[in-house]
Tab-separated table of C-alpha atoms in Angstrom:
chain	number	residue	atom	x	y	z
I	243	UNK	CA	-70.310	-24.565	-30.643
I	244	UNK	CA	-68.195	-27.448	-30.185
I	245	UNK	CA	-64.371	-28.338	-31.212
I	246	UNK	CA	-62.706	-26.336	-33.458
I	247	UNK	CA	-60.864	-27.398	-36.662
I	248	UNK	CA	-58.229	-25.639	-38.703
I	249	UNK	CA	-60.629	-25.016	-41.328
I	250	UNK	CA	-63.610	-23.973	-39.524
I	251	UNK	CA	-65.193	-20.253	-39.222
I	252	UNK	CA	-66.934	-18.229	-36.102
I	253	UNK	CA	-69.118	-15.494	-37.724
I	254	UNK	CA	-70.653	-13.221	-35.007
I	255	UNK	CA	-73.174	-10.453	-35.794
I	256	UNK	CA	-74.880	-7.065	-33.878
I	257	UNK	CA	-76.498	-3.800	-34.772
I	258	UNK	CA	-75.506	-0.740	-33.266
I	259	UNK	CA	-77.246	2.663	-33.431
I	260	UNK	CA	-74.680	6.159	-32.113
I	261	UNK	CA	-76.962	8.612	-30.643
I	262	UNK	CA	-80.602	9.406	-30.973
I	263	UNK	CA	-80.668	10.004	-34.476
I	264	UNK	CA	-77.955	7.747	-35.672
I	265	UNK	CA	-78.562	4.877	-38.442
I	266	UNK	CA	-78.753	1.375	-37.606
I	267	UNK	CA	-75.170	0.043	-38.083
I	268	UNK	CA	-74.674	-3.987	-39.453
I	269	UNK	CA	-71.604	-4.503	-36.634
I	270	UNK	CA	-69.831	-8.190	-37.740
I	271	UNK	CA	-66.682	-10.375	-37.697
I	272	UNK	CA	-65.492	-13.574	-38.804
I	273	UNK	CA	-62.490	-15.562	-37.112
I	274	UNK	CA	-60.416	-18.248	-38.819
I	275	UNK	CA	-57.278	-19.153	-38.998
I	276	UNK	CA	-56.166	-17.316	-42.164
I	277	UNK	CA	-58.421	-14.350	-42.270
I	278	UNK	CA	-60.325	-11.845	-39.257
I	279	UNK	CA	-62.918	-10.292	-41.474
I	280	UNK	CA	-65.856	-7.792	-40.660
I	281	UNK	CA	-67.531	-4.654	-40.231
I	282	UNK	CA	-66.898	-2.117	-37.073
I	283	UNK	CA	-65.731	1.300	-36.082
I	284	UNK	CA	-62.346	2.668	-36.630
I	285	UNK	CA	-61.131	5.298	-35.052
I	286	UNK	CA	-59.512	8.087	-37.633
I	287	UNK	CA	-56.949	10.782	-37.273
I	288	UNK	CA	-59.669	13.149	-36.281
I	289	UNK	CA	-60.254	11.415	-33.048
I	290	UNK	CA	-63.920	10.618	-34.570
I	291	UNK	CA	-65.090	6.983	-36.047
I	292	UNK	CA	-65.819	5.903	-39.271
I	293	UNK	CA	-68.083	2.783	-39.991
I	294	UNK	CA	-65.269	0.425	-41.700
I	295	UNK	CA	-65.372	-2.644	-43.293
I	296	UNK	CA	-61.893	-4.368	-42.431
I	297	UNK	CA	-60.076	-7.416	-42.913
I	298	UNK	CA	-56.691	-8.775	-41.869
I	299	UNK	CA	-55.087	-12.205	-41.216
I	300	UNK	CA	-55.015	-14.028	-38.588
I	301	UNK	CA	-51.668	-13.337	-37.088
I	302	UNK	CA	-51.992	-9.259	-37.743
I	303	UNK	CA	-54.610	-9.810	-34.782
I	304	UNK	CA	-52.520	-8.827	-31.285
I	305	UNK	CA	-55.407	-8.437	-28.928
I	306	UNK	CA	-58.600	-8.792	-28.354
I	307	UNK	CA	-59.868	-6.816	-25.059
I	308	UNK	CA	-62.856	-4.864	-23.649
I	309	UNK	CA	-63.054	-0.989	-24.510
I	310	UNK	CA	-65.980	1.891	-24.473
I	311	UNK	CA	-67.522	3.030	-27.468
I	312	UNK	CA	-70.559	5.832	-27.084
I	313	UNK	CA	-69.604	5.633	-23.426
I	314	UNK	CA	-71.174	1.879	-23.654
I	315	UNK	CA	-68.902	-1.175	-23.240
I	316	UNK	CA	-67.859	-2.957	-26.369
I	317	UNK	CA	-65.086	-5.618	-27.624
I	318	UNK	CA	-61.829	-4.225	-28.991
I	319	UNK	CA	-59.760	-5.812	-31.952
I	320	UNK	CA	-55.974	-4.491	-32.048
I	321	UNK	CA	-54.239	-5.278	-35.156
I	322	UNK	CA	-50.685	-4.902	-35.890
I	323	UNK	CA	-50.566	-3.242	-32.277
I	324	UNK	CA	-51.957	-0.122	-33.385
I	325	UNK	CA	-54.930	-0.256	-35.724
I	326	UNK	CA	-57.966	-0.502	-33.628
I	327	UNK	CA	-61.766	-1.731	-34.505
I	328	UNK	CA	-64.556	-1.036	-32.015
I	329	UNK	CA	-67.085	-3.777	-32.068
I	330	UNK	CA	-70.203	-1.825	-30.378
I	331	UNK	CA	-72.913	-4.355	-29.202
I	332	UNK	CA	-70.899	-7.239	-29.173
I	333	UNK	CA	-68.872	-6.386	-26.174
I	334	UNK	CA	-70.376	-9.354	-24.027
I	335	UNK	CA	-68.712	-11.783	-26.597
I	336	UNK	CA	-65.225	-10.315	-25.722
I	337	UNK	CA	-64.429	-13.634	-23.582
I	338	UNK	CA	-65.958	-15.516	-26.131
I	339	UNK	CA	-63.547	-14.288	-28.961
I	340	UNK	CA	-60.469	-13.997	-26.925
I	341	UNK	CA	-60.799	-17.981	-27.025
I	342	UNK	CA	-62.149	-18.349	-30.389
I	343	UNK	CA	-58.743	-16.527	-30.814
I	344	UNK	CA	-56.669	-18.637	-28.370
I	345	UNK	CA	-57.900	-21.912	-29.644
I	346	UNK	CA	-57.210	-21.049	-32.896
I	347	UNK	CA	-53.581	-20.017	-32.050
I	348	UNK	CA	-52.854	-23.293	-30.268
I	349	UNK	CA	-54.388	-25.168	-33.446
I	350	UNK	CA	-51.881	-23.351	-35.841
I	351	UNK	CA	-48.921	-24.421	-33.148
I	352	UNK	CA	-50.388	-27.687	-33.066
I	353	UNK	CA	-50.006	-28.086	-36.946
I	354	UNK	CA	-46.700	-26.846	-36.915
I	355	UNK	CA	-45.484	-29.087	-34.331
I	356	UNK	CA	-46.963	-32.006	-36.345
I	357	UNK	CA	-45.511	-31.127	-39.578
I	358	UNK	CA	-42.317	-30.299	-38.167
I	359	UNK	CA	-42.016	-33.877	-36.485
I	360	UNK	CA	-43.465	-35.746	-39.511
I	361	UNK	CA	-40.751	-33.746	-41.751
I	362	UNK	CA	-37.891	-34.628	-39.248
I	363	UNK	CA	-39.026	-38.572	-38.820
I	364	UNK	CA	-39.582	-38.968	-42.528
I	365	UNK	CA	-36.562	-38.020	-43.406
I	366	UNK	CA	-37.601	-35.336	-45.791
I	367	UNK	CA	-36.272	-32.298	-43.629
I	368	UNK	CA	-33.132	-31.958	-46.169
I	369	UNK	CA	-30.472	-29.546	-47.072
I	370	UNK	CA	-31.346	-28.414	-50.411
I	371	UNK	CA	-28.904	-28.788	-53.501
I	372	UNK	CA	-26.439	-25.532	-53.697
I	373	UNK	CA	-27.164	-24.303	-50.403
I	374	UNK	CA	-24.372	-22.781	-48.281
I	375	UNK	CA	-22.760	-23.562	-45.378
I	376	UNK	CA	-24.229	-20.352	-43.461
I	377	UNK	CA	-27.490	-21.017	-45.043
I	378	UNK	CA	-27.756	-24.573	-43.412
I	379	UNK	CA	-26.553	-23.715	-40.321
I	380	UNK	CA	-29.063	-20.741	-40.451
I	381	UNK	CA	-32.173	-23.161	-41.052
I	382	UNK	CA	-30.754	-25.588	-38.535
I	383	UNK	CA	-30.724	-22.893	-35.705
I	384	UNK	CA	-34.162	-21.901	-36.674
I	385	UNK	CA	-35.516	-25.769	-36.885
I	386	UNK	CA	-34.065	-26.142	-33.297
I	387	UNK	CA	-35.340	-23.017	-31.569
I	388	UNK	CA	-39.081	-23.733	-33.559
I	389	UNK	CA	-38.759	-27.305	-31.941
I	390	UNK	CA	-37.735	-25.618	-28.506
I	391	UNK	CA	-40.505	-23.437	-28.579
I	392	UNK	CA	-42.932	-25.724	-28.975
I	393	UNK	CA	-41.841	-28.055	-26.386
I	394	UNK	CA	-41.480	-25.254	-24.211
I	395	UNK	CA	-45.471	-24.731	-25.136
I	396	UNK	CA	-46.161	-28.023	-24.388
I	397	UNK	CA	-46.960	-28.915	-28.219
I	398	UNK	CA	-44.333	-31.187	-28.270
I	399	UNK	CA	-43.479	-33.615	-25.280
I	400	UNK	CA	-39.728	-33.943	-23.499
I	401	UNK	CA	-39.248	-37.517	-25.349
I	402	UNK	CA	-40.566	-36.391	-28.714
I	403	UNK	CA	-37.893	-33.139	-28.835
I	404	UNK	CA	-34.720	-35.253	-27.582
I	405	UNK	CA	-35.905	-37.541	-30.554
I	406	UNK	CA	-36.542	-34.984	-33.466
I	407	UNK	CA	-33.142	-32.635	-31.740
I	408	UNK	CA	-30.895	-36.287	-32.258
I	409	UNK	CA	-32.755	-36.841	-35.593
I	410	UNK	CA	-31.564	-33.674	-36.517
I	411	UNK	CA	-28.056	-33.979	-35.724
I	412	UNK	CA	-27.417	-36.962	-37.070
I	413	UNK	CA	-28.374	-36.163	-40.416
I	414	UNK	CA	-26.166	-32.852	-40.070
I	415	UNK	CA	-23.453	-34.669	-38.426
């Protein structure tokens, strides 16, 4: 499977079949980092499940964990902390999508810690014409605790943040 890159995609595919009678169900997702695409069960306000296609972005995904689905184990997508798709038949690639998920997460931080530092070296983090005081300060409180965050994360090194925090005072000193 390899490295993963910003722009790749991990497509995963199953079959399920509920109950003796049941159809053959296409079960599917697809990871990235803008989109979570795919095809599974979601559970409606009837307490019964619907086949669903479904398909969110990348940070509406909160968990991924294992579940039961026709009393059989299978992999559980929570988005937006409540809406729930059951992924029957794929449940042993829980593990395996939790760091599909995780990778992709610290590639997105990863990004943003680059862009942030080239922005703050380059000189082109600036206050933009007509903005007010409170607006400046605002965006400077938010630059900081961003570049905090992502030291704290380990995304950006001790050296590198008392850098880009000086760079940043100076030019709103």
């Amino acid at each position: 499977m390899g490295e993963l890159q910003l722009g790749d995609i991990r497509a995963f595919q199953g079959e399920h079949k509920s109950g003796f009678f049941g159809a053959h169900e296409h079960i599917s997702v697809s990871i990235s980092v803008d989109r979570v695409v795919g095809r599974g069960y979601r559970e409606m306000d009837s307490g019964k499940y619907e086949i669903a296609e479904f398909q969110y972005t990348f940070s509406q995904l909160t968990q991924i964990t294992g579940s039961q689905f026709d009393k059989k184990p299978c992999a559980l997508m929570i988005f937006n902390g409540t809406d729930k798709i059951y992924l029957p038949d794929l449940n042993v690639l829980t593990p395996t999508l939790e760091s599909i998920h995780n990778q992709f997460k610290d590639l997105l931080l990863e990004d943003e810690a680059a862009n942030l530092k080239r922005l703050i070296l380059s000189g082109t983090f600036t206050k933009q014409s007509g903005m007010q005081l409170q607006d400046e300060m605002k965006l400077f409180r938010e630059t900081v605790l961003r570049l905090k965050e992502l030291k704290k994360q380990g995304f950006i090194n001790p050296m590198e943040y008392i850098e880009l925090r000086d760079k940043l005072l100076d030019f709103y000193a």
